[in-house]
Tab-separated table of C-alpha atoms and ligand atoms in Angstrom:
chain	number	residue	atom	x	y	z
A	65	MET	CA	7.494	-1.680	9.347
A	66	LEU	CA	8.255	-2.169	13.289
A	67	THR	CA	8.142	-5.944	13.287
A	68	ASP	CA	8.104	-6.099	17.318
A	69	ALA	CA	4.732	-4.226	16.758
A	70	ALA	CA	1.385	-5.133	16.955
A	71	VAL	CA	-1.753	-3.226	15.614
A	72	VAL	CA	-5.170	-3.392	16.820
A	73	ILE	CA	-8.137	-1.869	15.526
A	74	LEU	CA	-11.361	-0.872	17.709
A	75	ALA	CA	-14.411	-1.274	15.238
A	76	ALA	CA	-16.930	-2.972	17.382
A	77	GLY	CA	-19.096	-0.217	18.055
A	78	GLN	CA	-22.166	0.916	16.327
A	79	GLY	CA	-22.115	4.598	15.837
A	80	THR	CA	-25.154	5.627	17.313
A	81	ARG	CA	-24.493	8.854	15.754
A	82	MET	CA	-24.322	8.399	12.376
A	83	LYS	CA	-28.351	7.480	12.709
A	84	SER	CA	-27.814	4.397	10.053
A	85	ARG	CA	-28.677	1.180	9.475
A	86	LEU	CA	-24.683	0.579	8.406
A	87	PRO	CA	-22.099	0.630	10.970
A	88	LYS	CA	-20.175	3.318	10.845
A	89	VAL	CA	-16.852	1.840	9.783
A	90	LEU	CA	-18.437	1.148	7.136
A	91	HIS	CA	-19.110	4.403	5.880
A	92	ARG	CA	-16.604	6.055	2.976
A	93	ALA	CA	-14.877	8.682	2.777
A	94	GLY	CA	-12.313	9.764	-0.111
A	95	GLY	CA	-13.963	6.784	-1.710
A	96	LYS	CA	-13.080	3.957	0.519
A	97	PRO	CA	-14.657	2.156	3.784
A	98	LEU	CA	-13.042	4.215	6.914
A	99	ILE	CA	-12.219	0.703	8.537
A	100	ARG	CA	-9.776	0.614	5.380
A	101	HIS	CA	-8.408	3.462	6.119
A	102	SER	CA	-7.210	2.170	9.505
A	103	ILE	CA	-6.364	-0.838	7.890
A	104	ASP	CA	-4.337	0.744	5.305
A	105	THR	CA	-2.148	2.494	7.574
A	106	ALA	CA	-1.674	-0.383	10.030
A	107	PHE	CA	-0.376	-2.118	7.264
A	108	GLN	CA	2.302	0.302	6.686
A	109	VAL	CA	3.692	0.294	10.187
A	110	ALA	CA	3.511	-3.408	11.433
A	111	PRO	CA	3.212	-6.905	9.478
A	112	VAL	CA	0.409	-8.582	8.423
A	113	GLU	CA	0.219	-11.384	10.558
A	114	ARG	CA	0.029	-8.968	13.690
A	115	VAL	CA	-3.243	-6.527	12.829
A	116	PHE	CA	-6.249	-7.530	14.278
A	117	VAL	CA	-9.548	-5.740	13.913
A	118	VAL	CA	-12.267	-5.789	17.092
A	119	VAL	CA	-15.887	-6.120	15.372
A	120	GLY	CA	-18.764	-6.440	17.162
A	121	TYR	CA	-22.198	-4.649	15.927
A	122	GLN	CA	-23.353	-6.767	12.564
A	123	ALA	CA	-19.747	-7.901	12.713
A	124	GLU	CA	-20.352	-9.919	10.023
A	125	LYS	CA	-20.450	-7.030	7.276
A	126	VAL	CA	-17.380	-5.655	8.951
A	127	GLU	CA	-15.791	-9.198	8.354
A	128	ALA	CA	-16.809	-9.453	5.320
A	129	GLU	CA	-14.670	-5.921	4.462
A	130	THR	CA	-11.384	-6.798	6.604
A	131	GLU	CA	-10.626	-10.699	5.782
A	132	PRO	CA	-9.853	-9.905	1.927
A	133	THR	CA	-6.918	-7.434	3.472
A	134	GLY	CA	-5.419	-9.580	5.818
A	135	ALA	CA	-5.586	-8.781	8.451
A	136	GLY	CA	-7.041	-11.431	12.179
A	137	ILE	CA	-9.998	-10.375	13.628
A	138	ILE	CA	-11.368	-9.981	16.867
A	139	ARG	CA	-14.873	-10.461	17.879
A	140	GLN	CA	-15.933	-8.648	21.192
A	141	THR	CA	-19.618	-9.889	22.510
A	142	VAL	CA	-20.648	-7.284	24.398
A	143	GLN	CA	-20.061	-3.382	23.217
A	144	ALA	CA	-18.720	-2.552	26.746
A	145	GLY	CA	-16.430	0.170	25.727
A	146	THR	CA	-12.941	0.328	24.387
A	147	GLY	CA	-10.860	-0.567	27.601
A	148	HIS	CA	-13.662	-4.082	27.359
A	149	ALA	CA	-12.978	-3.972	23.493
A	150	VAL	CA	-9.162	-4.850	23.630
A	151	LEU	CA	-9.614	-7.472	26.334
A	152	SER	CA	-11.821	-9.091	24.182
A	153	GLY	CA	-8.521	-10.038	22.074
A	154	ARG	CA	-5.992	-10.570	25.251
A	155	ASP	CA	-5.930	-14.563	23.066
A	156	GLN	CA	-4.509	-12.997	20.000
A	157	LEU	CA	-2.693	-10.038	21.690
A	158	GLU	CA	-1.104	-10.769	24.302
A	159	HIS	CA	1.687	-13.514	23.611
A	160	LEU	CA	2.885	-11.164	20.291
A	161	GLY	CA	4.600	-9.390	23.889
A	162	GLY	CA	6.422	-6.089	22.023
A	163	ARG	CA	4.872	-2.382	21.280
A	164	LEU	CA	0.903	-3.075	21.104
A	165	ILE	CA	-0.722	-0.045	18.829
A	166	VAL	CA	-4.340	0.707	19.671
A	167	SER	CA	-5.999	2.308	17.133
A	168	VAL	CA	-9.596	3.257	15.776
A	169	GLY	CA	-11.538	2.247	12.901
A	170	ASP	CA	-13.197	6.154	13.497
A	171	CYS	CA	-10.047	7.947	12.585
A	172	PRO	CA	-9.491	8.023	8.795
A	173	LEU	CA	-6.677	10.836	8.692
A	174	ILE	CA	-3.891	9.981	10.967
A	175	ARG	CA	-0.654	9.065	8.710
A	176	THR	CA	1.392	6.741	9.148
A	177	GLU	CA	4.382	9.013	10.154
A	178	THR	CA	2.365	9.692	12.890
A	179	LEU	CA	1.974	5.965	14.031
A	180	LEU	CA	5.248	5.069	13.325
A	181	ALA	CA	6.501	8.926	15.627
A	182	LEU	CA	4.139	6.995	18.825
A	183	ALA	CA	5.374	3.799	18.569
A	184	GLU	CA	9.319	5.750	18.791
A	185	LEU	CA	8.429	7.693	21.641
A	186	GLN	CA	7.187	4.917	23.225
A	187	LEU	CA	10.675	3.559	23.150
A	188	SER	CA	12.808	7.017	23.799
A	189	SER	CA	10.604	7.802	26.428
A	190	ALA	CA	11.027	4.508	28.309
A	191	ALA	CA	7.178	5.924	28.961
A	192	VAL	CA	4.942	2.784	29.636
A	193	ALA	CA	2.722	4.528	26.811
A	194	THR	CA	2.198	7.084	24.602
A	195	VAL	CA	-0.765	8.520	22.993
A	196	ILE	CA	-1.592	10.648	20.693
A	197	THR	CA	-3.830	14.268	21.364
A	198	THR	CA	-4.060	17.480	19.440
A	199	GLU	CA	-5.287	21.295	20.130
A	200	VAL	CA	-9.202	21.969	19.162
A	201	ALA	CA	-10.567	24.740	19.479
A	202	ASN	CA	-13.490	23.337	20.097
A	203	PRO	CA	-13.115	19.709	21.502
A	204	THR	CA	-16.958	19.030	22.617
A	205	GLY	CA	-17.026	14.791	22.266
A	206	TYR	CA	-13.536	13.922	22.861
A	207	GLY	CA	-11.920	12.579	26.364
A	208	ARG	CA	-9.605	15.552	28.073
A	209	MET	CA	-6.087	15.207	28.877
A	210	ILE	CA	-5.909	16.485	31.891
A	211	ARG	CA	-2.128	17.194	33.352
A	212	ASN	CA	-0.725	17.658	36.769
A	213	ALA	CA	1.231	20.694	38.083
A	214	ALA	CA	4.269	19.953	36.836
A	215	GLY	CA	2.446	19.644	33.225
A	216	SER	CA	2.505	15.861	32.994
A	217	LEU	CA	-0.170	13.767	32.175
A	218	ALA	CA	-2.153	12.287	34.644
A	219	GLU	CA	-5.559	11.102	33.364
A	220	ILE	CA	-7.781	11.398	30.367
A	221	VAL	CA	-11.516	12.650	31.210
A	222	GLU	CA	-14.067	11.815	29.299
A	223	GLU	CA	-16.684	14.766	28.224
A	224	LYS	CA	-19.111	12.884	30.621
A	225	ASP	CA	-17.287	12.615	33.579
A	226	CYS	CA	-15.514	15.769	33.314
A	227	THR	CA	-15.509	18.841	36.223
A	228	PRO	CA	-16.232	22.467	34.069
A	229	GLU	CA	-13.045	23.794	34.737
A	230	GLN	CA	-11.721	19.816	32.983
A	231	ARG	CA	-14.523	20.390	29.918
A	232	ALA	CA	-12.823	24.132	29.122
A	233	VAL	CA	-9.010	21.526	28.659
A	234	ARG	CA	-8.736	22.250	24.653
A	235	GLU	CA	-5.947	19.135	24.796
A	236	ILE	CA	-7.823	16.228	23.463
A	237	ASN	CA	-7.391	12.372	23.195
A	238	SER	CA	-7.262	11.137	19.304
A	239	GLY	CA	-7.711	7.711	20.894
A	240	ILE	CA	-4.904	6.098	19.771
A	241	PHE	CA	-2.059	4.254	22.422
A	242	CYS	CA	0.984	2.523	21.787
A	243	PHE	CA	1.497	0.428	24.694
A	244	ASN	CA	4.443	-1.438	26.585
A	245	ALA	CA	2.302	-4.830	25.292
A	246	GLU	CA	3.668	-6.655	28.979
A	247	LEU	CA	3.221	-3.706	31.432
A	248	PHE	CA	-0.315	-2.994	29.933
A	249	TRP	CA	-1.460	-6.627	30.029
A	250	LYS	CA	0.134	-7.086	33.299
A	251	HIS	CA	-2.628	-3.936	34.364
A	252	ALA	CA	-5.558	-4.166	32.003
A	253	GLY	CA	-7.389	-6.309	34.414
A	254	GLU	CA	-7.515	-3.659	36.817
A	255	ILE	CA	-9.872	-1.193	34.263
A	256	ARG	CA	-13.659	-0.712	36.052
A	257	ALA	CA	-16.606	0.182	34.748
A	258	ASN	CA	-17.314	3.809	34.245
A	259	GLU	CA	-19.981	5.038	37.289
A	260	LYS	CA	-22.364	6.503	34.697
A	261	SER	CA	-22.290	4.845	31.573
A	262	GLY	CA	-21.069	0.941	33.211
A	263	GLU	CA	-18.458	0.659	29.849
A	264	TYR	CA	-14.725	-0.214	30.338
A	265	TYR	CA	-12.814	3.056	29.387
A	266	LEU	CA	-9.166	2.172	27.368
A	267	THR	CA	-8.528	5.542	28.497
A	268	ASP	CA	-8.676	4.301	32.043
A	269	MET	CA	-5.112	3.223	31.352
A	270	VAL	CA	-3.397	6.516	32.070
A	271	ALA	CA	-4.504	6.787	35.855
A	272	ILE	CA	-3.747	3.379	36.045
A	273	PHE	CA	-0.410	3.642	35.345
A	274	ILE	CA	0.522	6.900	36.731
A	275	ARG	CA	-1.305	4.906	40.244
A	276	ALA	CA	1.304	2.100	39.475
A	277	GLY	CA	4.291	4.548	39.285
A	278	LEU	CA	4.467	4.165	35.537
A	279	SER	CA	4.705	7.155	33.291
A	280	VAL	CA	2.386	8.302	30.087
A	281	VAL	CA	3.438	10.450	27.333
A	282	PRO	CA	1.339	12.468	25.076
A	283	LEU	CA	2.127	12.908	21.302
A	284	LYS	CA	0.767	16.002	20.792
A	285	VAL	CA	0.161	16.742	16.449
A	286	ALA	CA	-0.434	20.362	15.329
A	287	ASP	CA	-2.693	19.079	12.490
A	288	SER	CA	-5.674	18.693	14.319
A	289	ASN	CA	-7.319	17.669	11.013
A	290	GLU	CA	-5.362	13.935	11.687
A	291	VAL	CA	-6.817	13.334	14.834
A	292	LEU	CA	-10.684	13.822	13.311
A	293	GLY	CA	-12.386	11.394	15.120
A	294	ILE	CA	-15.800	10.624	13.050
A	295	ASN	CA	-18.839	10.606	15.064
A	296	ASN	CA	-21.397	11.858	12.626
A	297	ARG	CA	-22.164	12.743	9.340
A	298	VAL	CA	-20.958	16.253	9.338
A	299	GLU	CA	-17.942	14.556	10.707
A	300	LEU	CA	-17.774	12.340	7.623
A	301	ALA	CA	-17.768	14.969	5.386
A	302	ALA	CA	-15.586	16.973	6.807
A	303	ALA	CA	-13.221	13.993	6.457
A	304	ASP	CA	-13.402	13.200	3.008
A	305	ARG	CA	-13.410	16.964	2.150
A	306	ILE	CA	-9.432	16.722	3.672
A	307	ILE	CA	-9.096	13.736	1.195
A	308	ARG	CA	-9.964	14.526	-1.301
A	309	ASP	CA	-8.183	17.910	-0.958
A	310	ARG	CA	-4.752	16.269	-0.178
A	311	LYS	CA	-5.247	13.979	-2.907
A	312	ILE	CA	-6.032	17.225	-5.299
A	313	HIS	CA	-3.090	19.279	-3.880
A	314	GLN	CA	-1.054	16.058	-4.456
A	315	LEU	CA	-1.839	15.053	-8.581
A	316	LEU	CA	-1.789	19.680	-8.628
A	317	LEU	CA	2.396	19.169	-7.404
A	318	ASP	CA	2.440	16.166	-10.064
A	319	GLY	CA	1.555	18.299	-13.004
A	320	VAL	CA	-2.503	17.210	-13.830
A	321	THR	CA	-4.134	19.989	-14.439
A	322	ILE	CA	-7.565	20.358	-12.437
A	323	GLU	CA	-10.160	22.903	-13.338
A	324	LYS	CA	-12.287	24.252	-10.322
A	325	PRO	CA	-10.328	21.492	-8.211
A	326	GLU	CA	-12.918	22.856	-5.341
A	327	THR	CA	-15.772	21.388	-7.643
A	328	VAL	CA	-13.801	17.706	-8.418
A	329	THR	CA	-13.578	13.849	-7.055
A	330	ILE	CA	-11.043	12.108	-7.259
A	331	ASP	CA	-10.837	9.200	-5.338
A	332	ALA	CA	-7.451	8.504	-3.168
A	333	GLN	CA	-6.312	5.034	-4.771
A	334	VAL	CA	-6.798	6.582	-8.800
A	335	GLN	CA	-3.589	7.390	-11.041
A	336	ILE	CA	-3.396	10.059	-13.445
A	337	GLY	CA	-1.008	11.095	-15.464
A	338	MET	CA	0.964	14.142	-16.248
A	339	ASP	CA	-0.684	16.773	-18.694
A	340	THR	CA	-3.772	15.352	-18.408
A	341	ILE	CA	-6.803	18.331	-18.147
A	342	ILE	CA	-9.609	17.297	-15.630
A	343	GLY	CA	-12.615	19.568	-16.225
A	344	PRO	CA	-15.113	21.175	-13.218
A	345	PHE	CA	-17.389	19.071	-11.733
A	346	ALA	CA	-15.507	15.507	-13.054
A	347	GLN	CA	-15.601	12.583	-10.755
A	348	ILE	CA	-13.053	9.666	-10.911
A	349	THR	CA	-13.334	7.308	-8.515
A	350	GLY	CA	-12.499	3.608	-7.338
A	351	HIS	CA	-9.157	1.933	-8.897
A	352	SER	CA	-9.209	4.254	-12.206
A	353	VAL	CA	-6.007	5.207	-13.858
A	354	VAL	CA	-5.663	7.905	-16.478
A	355	GLY	CA	-2.415	8.344	-18.604
A	356	GLU	CA	-0.924	11.179	-19.466
A	357	ASN	CA	-2.289	14.712	-21.624
A	358	CYS	CA	-5.731	12.835	-21.919
A	359	ARG	CA	-8.839	15.868	-21.435
A	360	ILE	CA	-11.227	14.548	-19.188
A	361	GLY	CA	-14.405	16.579	-19.449
A	362	ALA	CA	-16.893	18.655	-17.102
A	363	CYS	CA	-19.416	16.289	-15.134
A	364	SER	CA	-17.827	13.382	-16.801
A	365	ILE	CA	-17.528	10.399	-14.266
A	366	ILE	CA	-15.146	7.747	-14.794
A	367	ALA	CA	-15.422	5.314	-11.975
A	368	ASP	CA	-13.080	1.679	-11.861
A	369	SER	CA	-11.542	2.586	-15.875
A	370	GLN	CA	-8.337	2.430	-17.515
A	371	LEU	CA	-7.689	4.352	-19.474
A	372	GLY	CA	-3.717	4.990	-22.243
A	373	ASP	CA	-2.569	8.580	-22.717
A	374	GLU	CA	-3.672	11.626	-24.967
A	375	VAL	CA	-7.712	9.696	-24.386
A	376	GLU	CA	-10.151	12.542	-24.568
A	377	VAL	CA	-13.651	12.423	-22.536
A	378	PHE	CA	-15.776	14.860	-23.712
A	379	PRO	CA	-18.130	16.366	-21.341
A	380	PHE	CA	-21.186	14.372	-18.901
A	381	SER	CA	-20.084	10.558	-20.089
A	382	LEU	CA	-20.090	8.048	-18.053
A	383	ILE	CA	-17.680	5.626	-17.915
A	384	THR	CA	-17.539	2.338	-15.633
A	385	ALA	CA	-15.598	-0.787	-15.202
A	386	SER	CA	-14.039	-0.240	-18.588
A	387	GLN	CA	-10.897	0.296	-20.432
A	388	LEU	CA	-10.294	3.236	-22.993
A	389	ASP	CA	-6.515	2.758	-25.183
A	390	ALA	CA	-4.798	5.317	-26.286
A	391	LYS	CA	-6.082	8.272	-28.149
A	392	ALA	CA	-9.578	7.176	-27.750
A	393	HIS	CA	-12.685	9.481	-27.691
A	394	ALA	CA	-15.463	9.363	-25.396
A	395	GLY	CA	-18.594	11.062	-25.470
A	396	PRO	CA	-20.396	14.303	-25.028
A	397	PHE	CA	-22.978	12.080	-23.578
A	398	ALA	CA	-21.555	8.445	-24.084
A	399	ARG	CA	-22.442	5.717	-21.615
A	400	ILE	CA	-19.137	2.833	-21.652
A	401	ARG	CA	-19.841	0.254	-19.083
A	402	MET	CA	-19.242	-3.678	-17.811
A	403	GLY	CA	-16.377	-4.294	-19.213
A	404	ALA	CA	-16.231	-2.605	-22.552
A	405	HIS	CA	-12.806	-1.516	-24.289
A	406	LEU	CA	-11.980	1.261	-26.627
A	407	LEU	CA	-8.550	-0.163	-28.568
A	408	GLU	CA	-6.715	2.759	-29.824
A	409	GLY	CA	-7.910	5.844	-31.858
A	410	ALA	CA	-11.833	4.251	-31.231
A	411	HIS	CA	-14.155	7.076	-31.126
A	412	VAL	CA	-17.548	6.966	-29.432
A	413	GLY	CA	-19.919	10.292	-30.133
A	414	ASN	CA	-22.603	11.518	-28.323
A	415	PHE	CA	-25.828	9.556	-26.820
A	416	VAL	CA	-24.214	5.955	-27.523
A	417	GLU	CA	-23.967	3.352	-25.193
A	418	LEU	CA	-21.550	0.319	-25.236
A	419	LYS	CA	-21.693	-2.394	-22.685
A	420	LYS	CA	-19.485	-5.517	-22.591
A	421	THR	CA	-18.358	-4.268	-26.539
A	422	ARG	CA	-15.383	-4.320	-27.894
A	423	MET	CA	-14.382	-1.368	-30.832
A	424	GLY	CA	-11.375	-1.971	-32.878
A	425	LYS	CA	-8.477	0.526	-33.627
A	426	GLY	CA	-10.423	3.320	-35.271
A	427	SER	CA	-13.328	2.016	-35.085
A	428	LYS	CA	-16.424	4.861	-35.255
A	429	SER	CA	-19.979	5.304	-34.008
A	430	MET	CA	-20.269	8.683	-33.776
A	431	HIS	CA	-24.135	9.936	-32.964
A	432	LEU	CA	-26.967	7.462	-30.603
A	433	ALA	CA	-26.247	4.110	-30.976
A	434	TYR	CA	-26.368	1.219	-28.594
A	435	LEU	CA	-23.941	-1.673	-28.948
A	436	GLY	CA	-24.441	-4.561	-26.342
A	437	ASP	CA	-22.373	-7.913	-26.457
A	438	SER	CA	-20.531	-6.976	-29.252
A	439	THR	CA	-17.177	-7.558	-30.823
A	440	LEU	CA	-16.175	-5.122	-33.579
A	441	GLY	CA	-12.645	-5.331	-35.404
A	442	ASP	CA	-11.141	-2.396	-36.569
A	443	LYS	CA	-12.316	0.635	-38.849
A	444	VAL	CA	-16.100	-0.379	-38.346
A	445	ASN	CA	-18.359	2.766	-38.790
A	446	ILE	CA	-21.749	2.312	-36.886
A	447	GLY	CA	-24.273	4.408	-38.563
A	448	ALA	CA	-25.971	6.782	-36.037
A	449	GLY	CA	-29.365	4.714	-34.698
A	450	THR	CA	-27.921	1.473	-35.230
A	451	ILE	CA	-28.482	-0.727	-32.186
A	452	THR	CA	-27.438	-4.314	-31.651
A	453	CYS	CA	-30.333	-6.266	-30.536
A	454	ASN	CA	-28.774	-8.352	-28.129
A	455	TYR	CA	-31.338	-9.960	-25.969
A	456	ASP	CA	-34.038	-12.370	-26.565
A	457	GLY	CA	-36.756	-11.916	-23.576
A	458	HIS	CA	-34.649	-14.560	-21.781
A	459	ARG	CA	-30.767	-14.841	-22.891
A	460	LYS	CA	-27.835	-12.248	-24.006
A	461	HIS	CA	-26.415	-13.100	-27.540
A	462	GLN	CA	-23.529	-11.705	-29.411
A	463	THR	CA	-23.062	-9.383	-32.489
A	464	PHE	CA	-19.189	-9.804	-34.297
A	465	ILE	CA	-18.584	-7.076	-36.872
A	466	GLY	CA	-14.955	-7.930	-39.036
A	467	ASP	CA	-12.643	-5.590	-40.077
A	468	GLY	CA	-14.035	-2.220	-41.841
A	469	VAL	CA	-17.833	-3.102	-42.354
A	470	PHE	CA	-19.755	-0.078	-42.324
A	471	VAL	CA	-23.395	-0.076	-41.210
A	472	GLY	CA	-25.929	2.438	-42.329
A	473	SER	CA	-27.799	4.455	-39.906
A	474	ASN	CA	-30.905	3.212	-37.896
A	475	SER	CA	-29.687	-0.342	-38.674
A	476	THR	CA	-31.427	-2.912	-36.145
A	477	LEU	CA	-28.801	-5.923	-35.762
A	478	VAL	CA	-30.594	-9.262	-33.632
A	479	ALA	CA	-28.161	-10.584	-32.435
A	480	PRO	CA	-26.893	-13.943	-32.555
A	481	LEU	CA	-25.458	-12.324	-35.690
A	482	GLU	CA	-21.858	-11.799	-37.757
A	483	ILE	CA	-21.369	-9.508	-40.144
A	484	GLU	CA	-18.520	-10.049	-41.755
A	485	SER	CA	-15.005	-7.785	-43.109
A	486	THR	CA	-15.634	-5.003	-45.720
A	487	ALA	CA	-19.615	-5.594	-45.393
A	488	TYR	CA	-21.980	-3.164	-45.947
A	489	ILE	CA	-25.652	-2.894	-44.211
A	490	ALA	CA	-27.983	-0.419	-46.233
A	491	ALA	CA	-29.962	2.433	-44.026
A	492	GLY	CA	-32.766	1.217	-42.035
A	493	SER	CA	-31.695	-2.020	-42.526
A	494	THR	CA	-33.112	-4.706	-39.775
A	495	VAL	CA	-30.411	-7.724	-40.220
A	496	THR	CA	-31.070	-10.778	-39.090
A	497	HIS	CA	-28.269	-13.673	-40.890
A	498	LYS	CA	-25.154	-13.574	-41.213
A	499	VAL	CA	-23.288	-11.052	-43.928
A	500	PRO	CA	-20.796	-12.972	-45.837
A	501	ALA	CA	-17.200	-10.489	-46.701
A	502	GLY	CA	-17.665	-7.889	-49.395
A	503	SER	CA	-21.462	-7.820	-49.637
A	504	MET	CA	-24.367	-5.472	-48.996
A	505	ALA	CA	-27.059	-6.172	-47.460
A	506	VAL	CA	-29.937	-4.527	-47.540
A	507	GLY	CA	-32.971	-5.473	-44.899
A	508	ARG	CA	-35.687	-3.112	-45.086
A	509	SER	CA	-39.100	-2.986	-47.736
A	510	ARG	CA	-38.296	-1.295	-51.308
A	511	GLN	CA	-39.146	2.545	-51.591
A	512	VAL	CA	-42.311	2.225	-54.167
A	513	ASN	CA	-43.028	6.211	-55.696
A	514	LYS	CA	-47.018	5.689	-56.711
A	515	GLU	CA	-46.752	8.617	-59.220
A	516	GLY	CA	-49.984	11.328	-59.791
A	517	TRP	CA	-50.868	10.334	-56.865
A	518	LYS	CA	-53.585	12.751	-55.302
A	519	ARG	CA	-55.111	12.453	-52.054
A	520	LYS	CA	-58.943	11.557	-52.162
A	521	PRO	CA	-60.801	15.037	-51.315
A	522	LEU	CA	-63.356	14.850	-47.754
A	523	THR	CA	-66.794	15.099	-48.325
A	524	THR	CA	-68.436	17.517	-45.893
A	525	ALA	CA	-69.690	15.207	-42.970
A	526	GLU	CA	-65.990	13.207	-43.336
A	527	ALA	CA	-64.544	17.027	-43.137
A	528	THR	CA	-66.976	18.305	-40.383
A	529	ALA	CA	-67.470	15.191	-38.171
A	530	GLU	CA	-66.326	14.870	-34.805
A	531	THR	CA	-63.924	11.722	-34.178
A	532	VAL	CA	-65.553	9.681	-31.501
A	533	LEU	CA	-63.060	6.918	-29.703
A	534	LYS	CA	-65.410	3.854	-28.766
A	535	PRO	CA	-63.953	1.505	-26.240
B	187	UD1	C1	-13.106	8.289	22.097
B	187	UD1	C2	-12.061	8.302	23.306
B	187	UD1	C3	-12.255	9.063	24.047
B	187	UD1	C4	-11.734	10.217	22.301
B	187	UD1	C5	-12.132	9.922	20.996
B	187	UD1	C6	-11.412	10.436	19.799
B	187	UD1	C7	-12.887	6.366	24.797
B	187	UD1	C8	-13.947	5.724	26.035
B	187	UD1	N1	-12.868	7.125	24.794
B	187	UD1	O1	-14.347	8.762	22.488
B	187	UD1	O2	-10.768	9.900	24.778
B	187	UD1	O3	-10.878	11.163	22.472
B	187	UD1	O4	-12.561	7.831	21.537
B	187	UD1	O5	-12.263	9.842	18.876
B	187	UD1	O6	-12.026	5.651	25.183
B	187	UD1	N2	-15.856	0.581	19.937
B	187	UD1	C9	-15.659	-0.873	20.354
B	187	UD1	N3	-15.839	-1.402	21.307
B	187	UD1	C10	-16.715	-0.788	22.383
B	187	UD1	C11	-16.584	0.592	22.230
B	187	UD1	C12	-16.353	1.366	21.100
B	187	UD1	O7	-15.199	-1.333	19.497
B	187	UD1	O8	-17.175	-1.473	23.068
B	187	UD1	C13	-14.661	1.018	18.649
B	187	UD1	C14	-15.709	2.028	18.148
B	187	UD1	O9	-15.815	1.173	16.764
B	187	UD1	C15	-14.845	3.211	17.575
B	187	UD1	C16	-14.128	2.957	18.958
B	187	UD1	O10	-13.891	2.238	19.294
B	187	UD1	O11	-14.598	2.734	16.618
B	187	UD1	C17	-13.815	5.151	19.843
B	187	UD1	O12	-15.221	4.457	20.329
B	187	UD1	P1	-15.877	5.435	20.472
B	187	UD1	O13	-17.712	5.068	20.909
B	187	UD1	O14	-16.504	6.186	19.087
B	187	UD1	O15	-15.903	6.429	21.197
B	187	UD1	P2	-15.773	8.376	21.371
B	187	UD1	O16	-17.108	8.752	22.379
B	187	UD1	O17	-15.570	9.011	19.839
B	188	CA	CA1	-15.263	8.270	17.781
């Protein structure tokens, strides 16, 4: 953390090349909007109150993503280029002094250590500014680092303005700078509109400083992925892949087994405990936490959910915003959602859906059931085909099921309803009234056997007549 540094993140552009109605910086890589990557990294480098985001195109949407983080907002009313974007924040930034780091909202892979090294180099080299660069095989679309005969940086030239020789240069500008703030503001007004585009380029600061007898020093990074700028969805997909590969690599090193890792998707902020085994095509996203010794079956999706130790999720299950305590089982083909909670050792089997439902310790619903807005005690057994009718067409109603209740197969539990502990529901019942503790409820017509019954034979006319359906 550098207490004298401020970070300004440029994020006002539309991102035309994304071909999207959404601002570029709100597209997601590794499960997070691009802008959040930049903000999170900035917070590792400078104090929160010295981090700012420049917004412009669909400003409300980008602000809504930025504000909860605590970063400040700078408004750029017209998108007149990266230099203009920084100048839009003059009132908020100039008095901060110290070092001014200019970062961009479309470069999610840059590492904190690299930003710190950039700021460090600005001090140690006594250069007025430092800039992150890298060497790439295909520099298309990037500004080129043009060096003089002595090998030091002379200017940055945008691709559109390059001569053929300049275009062949493979060292490119990341768009990320660290300036001596005082000298930056002294000279920033010297940026002129680009002849071709009419935009004010931040990159022009290099030539401006050189003219003033000041030097700009590049910090060249070896891993060019770090400075991958996202301008289109091909680059977005590439960044997403890299972030996910980094995450999976780290999890493997931390003792998580991941089968066919190239098929598995795990968001950056997910936590997974040791000796957990993750099957092919699983997705674990958002703020999910998975304990130790769990098994996440193939093709299961776990989003924003908490799983304790030794939880087993069998293949093809979907678990969202829910909690599964230690030794709980779910699936295959289970759907658990909206704050559902399986307590220790609770089991949910195939084709069972749980919504806003708590299942007590050791309770089971193994086949084909819907349990919504329900609270189940411990050791409850829910038979196959049981449905809680929680919706009357207007409102949702609650179902309470006490400890040790046995609900027979194909029961229809009409909420609001209470079934007290150790009660027994006969299979096929429709239950509409409270069932007292220890009693059995039968809510269906009794079976009638008609002994010696024979089907009446059809007449010839009946047997040969065609059935005509009248409208
Ligand atoms: C920019 C650099 C280029 C560098 C590349 C790295 C300039 C002139 N060019 O080009 O040298 O190689 O980044 O990825 O700086 N923005 C604003 N307001 C504006 C214009 C842009 O806030 O008026 C923001 C964008 O939202 C984006 C960032 O600045 O986050 C960069 O803009 P972009 O249009 O992507 O610049 P590039 O053409 O990629
Ligand atoms: Ca860019």
